[in-house]
Coordinates of C-alpha atoms in Angstrom, one line a residue:
Chain A
M26 CA -25.9 -52.2 26.4
S27 CA -28.6 -50.7 24.4
T28 CA -29.6 -47.8 22.3
M29 CA -31.8 -44.9 23.5
D30 CA -35.1 -44.5 21.8
E31 CA -37.3 -41.4 22.2
K32 CA -39.2 -43.0 25.0
Q33 CA -36.0 -43.5 27.0
I34 CA -34.7 -40.1 26.3
L35 CA -38.1 -38.7 27.6
R36 CA -37.7 -40.8 30.7
V37 CA -34.2 -39.7 31.4
A38 CA -35.0 -36.0 30.6
R39 CA -37.8 -36.2 33.0
L40 CA -35.5 -37.6 35.7
A41 CA -33.2 -34.6 35.1
R42 CA -36.2 -32.1 35.0
L43 CA -35.6 -31.2 31.4
D44 CA -38.4 -30.5 28.9
L45 CA -37.2 -31.1 25.4
S46 CA -38.7 -29.6 22.2
E47 CA -39.5 -31.8 19.3
Q48 CA -36.5 -30.6 17.5
E49 CA -34.2 -31.2 20.4
M50 CA -35.7 -34.6 20.8
S51 CA -35.0 -35.8 17.2
E52 CA -31.5 -34.2 17.3
Y53 CA -30.6 -35.7 20.6
A54 CA -31.9 -39.2 19.6
R55 CA -29.5 -39.3 16.7
Q56 CA -26.5 -37.7 18.5
L57 CA -26.9 -39.6 21.8
N58 CA -27.0 -42.9 19.9
D59 CA -23.9 -42.0 18.0
I60 CA -22.2 -41.2 21.3
L61 CA -23.4 -44.4 23.0
A62 CA -22.2 -46.5 20.0
Y63 CA -18.8 -44.9 20.5
V64 CA -18.6 -45.2 24.2
R65 CA -19.6 -48.9 24.0
K66 CA -15.9 -49.4 23.2
I67 CA -15.3 -49.7 26.9
E68 CA -16.9 -53.2 26.8
E69 CA -13.6 -54.4 25.2
M70 CA -11.6 -53.6 28.4
E71 CA -11.0 -56.6 30.7
T72 CA -12.0 -55.3 34.1
A73 CA -12.9 -58.4 36.0
N74 CA -10.2 -57.9 38.7
V75 CA -10.0 -54.1 38.5
R76 CA -11.1 -51.9 41.3
P77 CA -13.0 -48.8 40.4
T78 CA -11.3 -45.5 41.1
D79 CA -13.2 -43.5 43.7
H80 CA -10.6 -41.0 44.6
I81 CA -7.3 -40.6 42.9
V82 CA -5.0 -38.5 45.0
D83 CA -3.7 -40.2 48.2
L84 CA -6.1 -38.6 50.8
H85 CA -7.9 -40.3 53.6
N86 CA -10.5 -38.9 56.1
V87 CA -9.8 -35.2 55.9
F88 CA -10.7 -33.7 59.3
R89 CA -10.9 -30.1 60.5
E90 CA -11.8 -28.4 63.7
D91 CA -15.5 -28.0 64.2
R92 CA -15.5 -24.2 64.7
V93 CA -18.4 -21.9 64.8
Q94 CA -18.2 -19.5 61.8
S95 CA -20.6 -16.8 60.7
S96 CA -22.8 -17.6 57.7
P97 CA -23.5 -15.2 54.8
G98 CA -26.8 -13.9 56.4
A99 CA -30.1 -12.9 54.9
E100 CA -28.8 -9.9 53.1
A101 CA -26.4 -12.0 51.0
L102 CA -29.2 -14.4 50.2
R103 CA -31.5 -11.6 49.3
A104 CA -28.9 -10.2 46.9
I105 CA -28.8 -13.4 44.8
A106 CA -32.4 -14.7 45.2
P107 CA -34.7 -14.3 42.2
R108 CA -37.6 -13.5 44.6
F109 CA -37.2 -12.6 48.2
E110 CA -39.7 -11.1 50.7
D111 CA -39.7 -10.6 54.4
G112 CA -36.6 -12.6 55.0
H113 CA -37.7 -15.5 52.8
V114 CA -37.1 -16.9 49.4
V115 CA -40.5 -16.9 47.6
V116 CA -41.6 -20.1 45.8
P117 CA -44.8 -21.3 44.2
I118 CA -47.3 -23.1 46.5
I119 CA -45.8 -26.5 47.3
I120 CA -48.7 -28.2 49.2
E121 CA -52.2 -27.5 47.7
G122 CA -55.0 -26.4 50.0
Q123 CA -52.7 -24.8 52.6
E124 CA -53.0 -21.2 53.5
Chain B
M3 CA 3.8 -0.6 25.5
L4 CA 3.1 -1.9 29.0
V5 CA 0.7 -4.5 27.7
E6 CA 3.6 -6.2 26.0
K7 CA 5.5 -6.7 29.2
S8 CA 5.5 -9.9 31.1
A9 CA 4.1 -10.1 34.6
A10 CA 7.7 -10.5 35.9
E11 CA 8.7 -7.3 34.1
L12 CA 5.7 -5.4 35.3
S13 CA 6.5 -6.5 38.8
E14 CA 10.0 -5.1 38.5
L15 CA 8.8 -1.8 37.1
L16 CA 6.3 -1.5 39.9
S17 CA 8.9 -2.3 42.6
G18 CA 11.3 0.2 41.1
G19 CA 8.5 2.9 41.1
E20 CA 9.0 3.3 37.3
V21 CA 5.3 2.8 36.6
S22 CA 2.1 2.8 38.6
A23 CA -0.5 0.0 38.9
V24 CA -3.1 2.6 37.7
E25 CA -1.1 3.3 34.5
I26 CA -0.9 -0.4 33.8
A27 CA -4.6 -1.0 34.4
R28 CA -5.5 2.0 32.3
E29 CA -3.4 0.8 29.4
Y30 CA -5.0 -2.6 29.6
L31 CA -8.5 -1.2 29.9
D32 CA -8.0 1.0 26.8
R33 CA -6.8 -1.9 24.8
I34 CA -9.7 -4.1 26.0
E35 CA -12.1 -1.4 24.9
S36 CA -10.6 -1.2 21.4
I37 CA -9.8 -4.9 20.8
N38 CA -12.3 -6.9 22.8
P39 CA -15.3 -6.2 20.5
S40 CA -13.6 -8.1 17.7
I41 CA -12.6 -11.2 19.7
N42 CA -15.1 -11.2 22.7
A43 CA -12.6 -12.6 25.2
Y44 CA -14.3 -10.9 28.1
I45 CA -17.9 -11.3 29.3
T46 CA -17.6 -8.7 32.0
V47 CA -15.1 -5.9 32.4
D48 CA -15.3 -3.7 35.4
G49 CA -13.0 -0.8 34.7
E50 CA -14.0 1.2 37.8
R51 CA -13.2 -1.7 40.1
A52 CA -9.9 -2.4 38.3
L53 CA -8.8 1.2 38.7
E54 CA -9.9 1.2 42.3
E55 CA -7.9 -1.9 43.0
A56 CA -4.9 -0.5 41.1
A57 CA -5.1 2.8 43.1
E58 CA -5.1 0.8 46.4
S59 CA -2.1 -1.1 45.2
D60 CA -0.3 2.2 44.4
G61 CA -1.2 3.4 47.9
R62 CA 0.3 0.3 49.4
R63 CA 3.5 0.6 47.4
A64 CA 3.9 4.3 48.3
K65 CA 3.8 3.3 52.0
G66 CA 6.2 0.4 51.4
E67 CA 3.5 -2.1 52.2
A68 CA 3.2 -4.0 49.0
L69 CA 1.4 -7.3 49.6
S70 CA 3.8 -9.2 47.3
A71 CA 6.2 -8.6 44.4
F72 CA 3.1 -8.8 42.1
D73 CA 1.0 -6.1 43.9
G74 CA -0.5 -4.2 41.0
V75 CA -0.1 -6.8 38.2
P76 CA -3.5 -7.3 36.4
V77 CA -5.2 -10.6 35.8
A78 CA -8.3 -11.9 34.0
I79 CA -10.5 -14.5 35.6
K80 CA -12.5 -17.2 33.9
D81 CA -16.2 -16.7 34.5
N82 CA -16.7 -19.9 36.4
I83 CA -14.5 -18.7 39.3
C84 CA -16.5 -16.8 41.9
T85 CA -15.5 -13.2 42.4
K86 CA -17.3 -11.4 45.2
G87 CA -19.4 -8.5 43.9
L88 CA -18.4 -9.2 40.3
R89 CA -20.9 -11.1 38.1
T90 CA -20.0 -14.8 37.5
T91 CA -22.0 -16.3 34.7
C92 CA -20.3 -19.5 33.8
G93 CA -21.2 -18.6 30.2
S94 CA -24.8 -19.5 30.9
L95 CA -28.2 -17.9 31.1
A96 CA -28.7 -20.0 34.2
L97 CA -26.2 -17.7 36.1
G98 CA -26.7 -14.7 33.8
D99 CA -27.2 -12.3 36.7
F100 CA -25.4 -14.2 39.4
V101 CA -23.2 -12.0 41.6
P102 CA -21.3 -14.1 44.2
S103 CA -21.2 -13.1 47.8
Y104 CA -17.8 -14.7 48.3
D105 CA -14.5 -15.2 46.5
A106 CA -13.2 -18.5 45.2
T107 CA -10.1 -19.5 47.2
A108 CA -7.8 -19.2 44.2
Y109 CA -9.0 -15.7 43.5
R110 CA -8.9 -14.7 47.1
K111 CA -5.2 -15.6 47.2
L112 CA -4.6 -13.4 44.1
R113 CA -6.4 -10.5 45.8
E114 CA -4.4 -11.1 49.0
Q115 CA -1.2 -10.7 46.9
G116 CA -2.4 -7.5 45.3
F117 CA -3.3 -8.7 41.8
V118 CA -5.7 -6.3 40.0
T119 CA -8.9 -7.8 38.5
L120 CA -9.5 -6.7 34.9
G121 CA -12.6 -8.8 34.3
K122 CA -14.2 -12.1 33.7
T123 CA -13.5 -14.1 30.6
N124 CA -15.7 -16.0 28.2
M125 CA -16.1 -19.8 28.2
D126 CA -18.2 -22.6 27.0
E127 CA -21.4 -22.9 29.0
F128 CA -20.5 -24.6 32.3
A129 CA -17.1 -25.3 30.7
M130 CA -18.7 -27.9 28.5
G131 CA -17.0 -27.6 25.1
S132 CA -13.7 -27.3 23.3
T133 CA -14.3 -24.2 21.3
T134 CA -16.0 -21.4 23.4
E135 CA -18.9 -21.6 20.9
T136 CA -21.5 -22.8 23.4
S137 CA -21.3 -19.6 25.6
H138 CA -24.6 -17.8 26.1
F139 CA -22.6 -14.6 25.6
G140 CA -21.4 -15.4 22.0
V141 CA -18.3 -17.0 20.6
T142 CA -14.8 -15.9 21.4
R143 CA -12.6 -15.5 18.3
N144 CA -9.0 -16.6 18.0
P145 CA -6.7 -13.6 18.0
H146 CA -4.4 -15.2 15.4
N147 CA -7.3 -15.6 13.0
T148 CA -10.7 -14.4 13.9
D149 CA -12.5 -17.0 11.7
R150 CA -11.1 -19.7 14.0
V151 CA -12.1 -20.8 17.5
P152 CA -9.8 -20.0 20.4
G153 CA -10.3 -23.5 21.8
G154 CA -12.1 -24.2 25.0
S155 CA -13.6 -24.2 27.4
S156 CA -11.3 -21.4 28.7
G157 CA -11.1 -19.8 25.3
G158 CA -11.7 -16.3 26.7
S159 CA -8.7 -16.5 29.1
A160 CA -6.5 -17.9 26.4
A161 CA -7.5 -15.2 23.8
A162 CA -7.2 -12.4 26.4
V163 CA -3.6 -13.4 27.2
S164 CA -2.8 -14.0 23.6
A165 CA -4.2 -10.6 22.4
L166 CA -2.5 -8.6 25.1
L167 CA -5.7 -8.0 26.9
A168 CA -4.3 -9.4 30.2
P169 CA -0.7 -10.6 31.1
L170 CA -2.1 -13.5 33.1
A171 CA -5.4 -15.3 33.5
L172 CA -7.0 -18.0 35.6
G173 CA -8.7 -20.9 33.8
S174 CA -10.1 -24.3 34.6
D175 CA -9.3 -27.6 33.0
T176 CA -11.6 -30.7 33.3
G177 CA -10.5 -32.4 30.1
G178 CA -8.1 -30.0 28.5
S179 CA -9.9 -26.7 28.9
I180 CA -6.6 -24.8 29.7
R181 CA -4.1 -26.8 27.6
Q182 CA -6.1 -26.9 24.3
P183 CA -7.0 -23.2 24.2
A184 CA -3.4 -22.3 25.2
S185 CA -2.3 -24.4 22.3
F186 CA -4.8 -22.8 19.8
C187 CA -4.0 -19.2 20.9
G188 CA -0.2 -19.6 21.2
V189 CA 0.2 -19.0 24.9
V190 CA 1.5 -21.0 27.9
G191 CA -1.1 -22.9 30.0
I192 CA -0.8 -25.3 32.9
K193 CA -3.2 -27.6 34.6
P194 CA -1.7 -28.5 37.9
T195 CA -2.0 -31.8 39.8
Y196 CA -5.6 -32.4 41.1
G197 CA -5.6 -31.0 44.6
R198 CA -2.7 -28.5 44.1
V199 CA -5.2 -25.6 43.9
S200 CA -8.4 -25.4 45.9
R201 CA -11.6 -25.8 43.9
F202 CA -13.7 -23.9 46.4
G203 CA -15.7 -21.3 44.5
L204 CA -15.1 -22.9 41.1
V205 CA -18.5 -23.7 39.7
S206 CA -18.5 -27.5 39.6
F207 CA -18.7 -29.4 36.3
A208 CA -17.1 -32.8 37.0
S209 CA -15.7 -32.6 40.5
S210 CA -13.2 -35.5 40.3
L211 CA -11.7 -34.0 37.1
D212 CA -12.0 -30.1 37.5
Q213 CA -8.8 -28.2 38.4
I214 CA -8.0 -24.5 38.3
G215 CA -4.9 -23.4 36.5
V216 CA -3.1 -20.6 34.8
F217 CA -2.4 -18.9 31.4
G218 CA 0.6 -16.7 30.8
R219 CA 2.9 -15.6 28.0
S220 CA 6.0 -17.1 29.5
V221 CA 6.9 -20.1 31.5
D222 CA 8.2 -18.0 34.4
D223 CA 5.0 -15.9 34.5
T224 CA 2.9 -19.0 34.5
A225 CA 4.9 -20.6 37.3
L226 CA 4.7 -17.5 39.5
M227 CA 0.9 -17.3 39.2
L228 CA 0.5 -21.0 39.8
G229 CA 2.6 -20.6 43.0
A230 CA 0.4 -17.7 44.0
I231 CA -2.8 -19.8 43.9
S232 CA -1.4 -23.2 45.2
G233 CA -2.1 -24.7 48.6
G234 CA -4.4 -26.7 50.8
D235 CA -7.7 -25.3 51.8
S236 CA -10.1 -26.4 54.6
A237 CA -13.0 -25.4 52.3
D238 CA -12.0 -28.0 49.7
S239 CA -11.2 -31.3 51.4
T240 CA -9.7 -32.7 48.1
S241 CA -7.0 -30.0 48.1
I242 CA -3.5 -30.8 49.4
E243 CA -0.8 -28.7 50.9
R244 CA 2.5 -29.3 49.1
P245 CA 5.6 -27.1 48.9
V246 CA 5.8 -24.8 45.9
D247 CA 9.2 -25.9 44.6
F248 CA 8.8 -24.2 41.2
A249 CA 9.3 -20.5 41.9
P250 CA 10.7 -18.9 38.8
G251 CA 14.1 -18.4 40.4
G252 CA 14.2 -22.1 41.1
L253 CA 13.7 -23.1 37.5
D254 CA 16.9 -23.6 35.6
G255 CA 15.6 -25.1 32.4
E256 CA 18.1 -27.9 32.7
V257 CA 17.1 -31.1 31.0
R258 CA 20.4 -33.0 31.1
G259 CA 19.7 -36.5 32.4
M260 CA 15.9 -36.0 32.1
V261 CA 14.2 -39.0 30.7
I262 CA 11.4 -38.0 28.3
G263 CA 8.8 -40.4 27.1
L264 CA 7.1 -40.2 23.7
P265 CA 3.8 -42.2 23.7
G266 CA 3.2 -43.7 20.3
E267 CA -0.6 -43.6 20.9
Y268 CA -0.4 -39.8 21.1
F269 CA 0.8 -39.4 17.5
H270 CA -1.9 -41.4 15.7
G271 CA -4.0 -39.2 13.4
V272 CA -2.0 -36.1 14.3
A273 CA -1.6 -33.5 11.5
P274 CA 1.9 -33.9 10.0
C275 CA 3.0 -30.3 10.7
V276 CA 2.1 -30.7 14.4
K277 CA 3.9 -34.1 14.6
D278 CA 7.0 -32.7 12.9
A279 CA 7.1 -29.7 15.2
V280 CA 6.9 -31.9 18.3
M281 CA 9.5 -34.3 17.0
K282 CA 11.8 -31.3 16.2
V283 CA 11.5 -30.1 19.8
A284 CA 12.2 -33.6 21.1
G285 CA 15.4 -33.7 19.0
E286 CA 16.5 -30.3 20.4
L287 CA 15.9 -31.6 24.0
E288 CA 18.0 -34.7 23.2
K289 CA 20.8 -32.4 22.0
R290 CA 20.7 -30.7 25.4
G291 CA 21.2 -33.9 27.2
A292 CA 17.7 -35.3 27.7
K293 CA 17.1 -39.0 27.0
I294 CA 14.2 -39.6 24.6
E295 CA 12.4 -42.9 25.1
P296 CA 9.4 -44.3 23.1
I297 CA 6.7 -45.5 25.5
S298 CA 3.2 -46.9 25.3
L299 CA 0.0 -45.7 27.0
K300 CA -2.1 -48.5 25.8
Y301 CA -5.4 -47.5 27.3
T302 CA -5.4 -44.1 25.5
E303 CA -8.0 -45.4 23.0
Y304 CA -10.5 -45.9 25.8
A305 CA -9.9 -42.5 27.4
I306 CA -12.6 -40.6 25.5
P307 CA -15.4 -43.1 26.4
I308 CA -14.2 -43.3 30.0
F309 CA -13.9 -39.6 30.3
Y310 CA -17.3 -38.7 28.8
L311 CA -19.1 -41.2 30.9
I312 CA -17.6 -40.0 34.2
A313 CA -17.7 -36.3 33.3
T314 CA -21.3 -36.3 32.2
A315 CA -22.4 -38.5 35.2
E316 CA -20.8 -36.0 37.6
A317 CA -22.2 -33.1 35.7
S318 CA -25.7 -34.5 35.8
S319 CA -25.4 -34.6 39.6
N320 CA -23.6 -31.2 40.0
L321 CA -26.1 -29.3 37.8
A322 CA -29.1 -30.6 39.7
R323 CA -28.6 -27.5 41.9
Y324 CA -29.9 -25.2 39.2
D325 CA -33.5 -25.3 40.1
G326 CA -34.5 -21.6 40.0
I327 CA -35.2 -21.3 43.7
A328 CA -32.4 -19.6 45.7
Y329 CA -30.3 -18.1 42.9
G330 CA -29.9 -18.1 39.2
Y331 CA -32.5 -18.0 36.4
R332 CA -36.1 -18.2 37.4
P333 CA -38.9 -18.3 34.7
S334 CA -41.8 -15.9 35.3
G335 CA -45.3 -17.2 35.9
A336 CA -44.5 -20.8 37.0
E337 CA -47.6 -22.0 38.9
S338 CA -46.2 -25.1 40.6
L339 CA -42.9 -26.1 42.0
S340 CA -42.4 -28.9 39.4
E341 CA -43.2 -26.5 36.6
L342 CA -40.7 -24.0 38.1
Y343 CA -37.9 -26.6 38.1
L344 CA -38.7 -27.9 34.7
R345 CA -38.9 -24.4 33.1
A346 CA -35.9 -22.9 35.0
R347 CA -33.7 -25.7 33.7
S348 CA -35.1 -26.1 30.2
E349 CA -35.2 -22.4 29.4
S350 CA -31.7 -21.5 30.8
F351 CA -29.5 -24.4 29.8
G352 CA -28.0 -24.5 26.3
K353 CA -28.0 -27.6 24.0
E354 CA -24.6 -29.0 24.9
V355 CA -25.4 -28.8 28.7
K356 CA -28.7 -30.5 28.2
R357 CA -27.1 -33.2 26.0
R358 CA -24.5 -33.9 28.7
I359 CA -27.0 -34.0 31.6
I360 CA -29.1 -36.5 29.6
L361 CA -26.1 -38.7 28.8
G362 CA -24.9 -38.5 32.4
T363 CA -28.3 -39.2 33.9
Y364 CA -28.6 -42.2 31.6
A365 CA -25.2 -43.6 32.6
L366 CA -26.2 -43.4 36.2
S367 CA -29.7 -44.6 35.9
S368 CA -31.0 -47.9 37.1
G369 CA -30.1 -50.8 34.8
Y370 CA -27.2 -48.9 33.1
Y371 CA -25.0 -48.0 36.0
D372 CA -22.8 -51.1 36.0
A373 CA -22.4 -51.2 32.3
Y374 CA -21.5 -47.5 31.9
Y375 CA -20.5 -45.6 35.0
L376 CA -19.0 -48.4 37.0
K377 CA -17.2 -49.8 34.0
A378 CA -15.8 -46.3 33.3
L379 CA -14.5 -46.0 36.9
K380 CA -12.7 -49.3 36.4
G381 CA -11.3 -48.1 33.1
R382 CA -10.1 -45.0 34.9
T383 CA -8.0 -47.3 37.1
L384 CA -6.4 -48.9 34.0
V385 CA -5.5 -45.4 32.6
I386 CA -3.9 -44.5 36.0
D387 CA -1.9 -47.7 36.0
D388 CA -0.7 -47.0 32.5
F389 CA 0.7 -43.6 33.6
N390 CA 2.2 -45.1 36.8
K391 CA 4.1 -47.6 34.8
A392 CA 5.3 -45.0 32.4
F393 CA 6.5 -42.7 35.2
D394 CA 8.5 -45.6 36.6
K395 CA 10.7 -45.2 33.5
V396 CA 10.4 -41.5 32.5
D397 CA 10.4 -38.1 34.2
C398 CA 8.1 -36.4 31.7
I399 CA 5.9 -37.3 28.7
L400 CA 5.9 -35.2 25.6
S401 CA 3.1 -35.1 23.0
P402 CA 1.0 -32.8 20.9
V403 CA -1.8 -31.0 22.8
A404 CA -4.3 -31.6 20.0
T405 CA -4.3 -33.5 16.7
G406 CA -4.3 -30.2 14.8
T407 CA -4.4 -26.4 15.1
A408 CA -7.5 -24.2 15.8
F409 CA -10.7 -25.3 14.0
A410 CA -12.9 -23.0 11.9
I411 CA -15.8 -21.4 13.8
G412 CA -18.8 -23.7 13.2
E413 CA -16.8 -26.6 12.1
K414 CA -17.5 -29.0 15.0
V415 CA -20.2 -27.3 17.1
N416 CA -23.0 -29.4 15.5
D417 CA -21.2 -32.7 15.7
P418 CA -20.8 -33.4 19.4
L419 CA -19.0 -36.7 19.0
A420 CA -16.4 -35.2 16.7
M421 CA -16.0 -32.4 19.4
Y422 CA -15.5 -35.0 22.1
I423 CA -13.0 -37.0 20.1
S424 CA -10.9 -33.9 19.6
D425 CA -10.1 -33.9 23.3
L426 CA -8.2 -37.2 23.0
L427 CA -4.7 -36.0 23.9
T428 CA -5.6 -34.0 27.0
I429 CA -8.3 -35.9 28.9
S430 CA -6.1 -38.7 30.2
A431 CA -4.2 -36.2 32.4
N432 CA -7.5 -35.3 34.1
L433 CA -8.4 -39.0 34.5
A434 CA -5.0 -39.6 36.2
A435 CA -5.0 -36.3 38.1
I436 CA -1.5 -35.5 36.9
P437 CA -0.2 -32.1 35.8
G438 CA -0.1 -31.1 32.2
M439 CA 1.1 -28.1 30.4
S440 CA 0.9 -26.6 26.9
V441 CA 3.8 -24.6 25.4
P442 CA 3.7 -22.9 22.0
I443 CA 6.3 -24.3 19.6
G444 CA 5.6 -22.7 16.3
L445 CA 3.0 -22.0 13.6
D446 CA 1.4 -24.2 10.9
E447 CA 1.3 -23.3 7.2
A448 CA -1.8 -21.1 7.9
G449 CA -0.1 -19.2 10.6
L450 CA -2.0 -20.9 13.5
P451 CA -0.1 -21.7 16.7
I452 CA 1.0 -25.3 17.5
G453 CA 1.2 -26.4 21.1
L454 CA 3.2 -29.1 22.8
Q455 CA 2.1 -30.9 25.9
I456 CA 4.3 -32.0 28.8
M457 CA 2.9 -34.3 31.5
A458 CA 4.5 -35.6 34.7
G459 CA 3.6 -37.5 37.8
H460 CA 1.6 -36.2 40.7
F461 CA 3.0 -32.9 42.1
E462 CA 5.9 -33.0 39.6
E463 CA 5.1 -29.5 38.2
K464 CA 8.7 -28.5 38.7
K465 CA 9.9 -31.1 36.1
I466 CA 7.3 -29.9 33.6
L467 CA 8.2 -26.3 34.1
N468 CA 11.9 -27.0 33.7
C469 CA 11.3 -28.9 30.5
A470 CA 9.0 -26.0 29.3
K471 CA 11.7 -23.5 30.1
A472 CA 14.2 -25.4 28.1
I473 CA 11.9 -25.5 25.2
E474 CA 11.1 -21.8 25.5
S475 CA 14.8 -21.0 25.3
F476 CA 15.2 -22.5 21.8
V477 CA 11.8 -22.1 20.0
E478 CA 11.2 -18.9 18.2
P479 CA 8.8 -16.7 20.2
L480 CA 5.4 -16.0 18.6
R481 CA 4.7 -12.5 17.6
P482 CA 1.6 -11.2 19.4
P483 CA -1.4 -11.1 17.0
L484 CA -3.6 -8.1 16.4

């Protein structure tokens, strides 16, 4: 296991679509390394023959009837969308050069 | 004063026609108006809606069509539980204007039984915190001492019930977010077994750990509200239908023959007054016929690292949905899609949320997955085995809820690791998916409430509630603060 330098924090923040200020960066660098140093304790656990827990309550393949139900509809989407025109959510141009 | 009555008492008064739901709602709304500014338990109060719901309830009662015994009893709802038509912010600017178009299942069940909605309670942003200090809507203060935190993340719900601003409240608990604030505010709080209550409509933080639960001022009130929200739900495939065998009438508070385990690991580093209070209660239970047995949960020391790796990994994935497109915060003037994503998230998430997303993304990222996330999932299995072994021998486990009483505001908010470590005694129940409850058992030298935790095996809420009822019968009740 390793420590996180600023370059790695930048890489991970980018993966998570987060832009960090310089102040956030220096604060996080210190705090995240403190946290990582602490969680490294899990290395002590002997887990060679231990199965990982995926789901914990005894449930398998939960099925339900495939029934047609009404969806919320455009009005409900309009009510929560930051920008909505003519039945569509408005976003910035995605593909350059298209009209 | 009606606000001092338990939900069970209010139910009786309503059934007997001695009081109307509108009178109850009005008294609560008046008190909220005068007290809430000093503690900030609520983010949103919709008095008009509450009075309307109360008037409808009175109308039903007048026609003999009450939806349940609790038709007309008010509740407060944590602000990460979706309420149709009522703003649900999750304590974040990211959802600052979000008004859901549907109800969470747990809330829908309350509405179907006639409970009246007072408002939405404050919380740590996205339920990430143990003090309610990370809310975009300001800190909630502890009603017992306003220089102290109420605990978190459901600090608003705990403070509201404690300060007589609601008789009952819904909360959510991912690593102690019901039990620890219940302890700090001197109220009763229960996190049920994972799956007992549907998570549909609960804003996701860490889906394998999140569970909706209840705050009340008495064990009976808490049990009745838990019964009201329990049940399987086709909208949440991890929910499970199990009989509700803990209706208040079915709880006798009998502990004779009950075997109660005291895990040594849960008393390390605990403040002496908290330890003494818990041991005193254990002694009283023994006098009443319970058998007290020392036990060991040897993986306790790994629970914090395991929990924070799993919880942040799941959070980093769950919070990917906040992209500024279909709902939630959108920055103005973004010229490209990638700029929109980046700014929507960077401008609307607070420090703790970003910190956890980065940690979780790191734990899941290529090259680190096996060492962090997968190792933590294996560790989780060991924690579960620990509890399974313990429950072969004991019915319930008794411990403190936290190593001390409520912290000072500002004490831990800038030291995330210290904040994480403070969750030591509550997170294992989430890892093992077992029910856990916090019961007030007294005050420390400074007059701050001390909480005791009771845990039991999957779907053994009845054992916990019976044990809690026994404790409630002999501890001195706390006087309401304020």
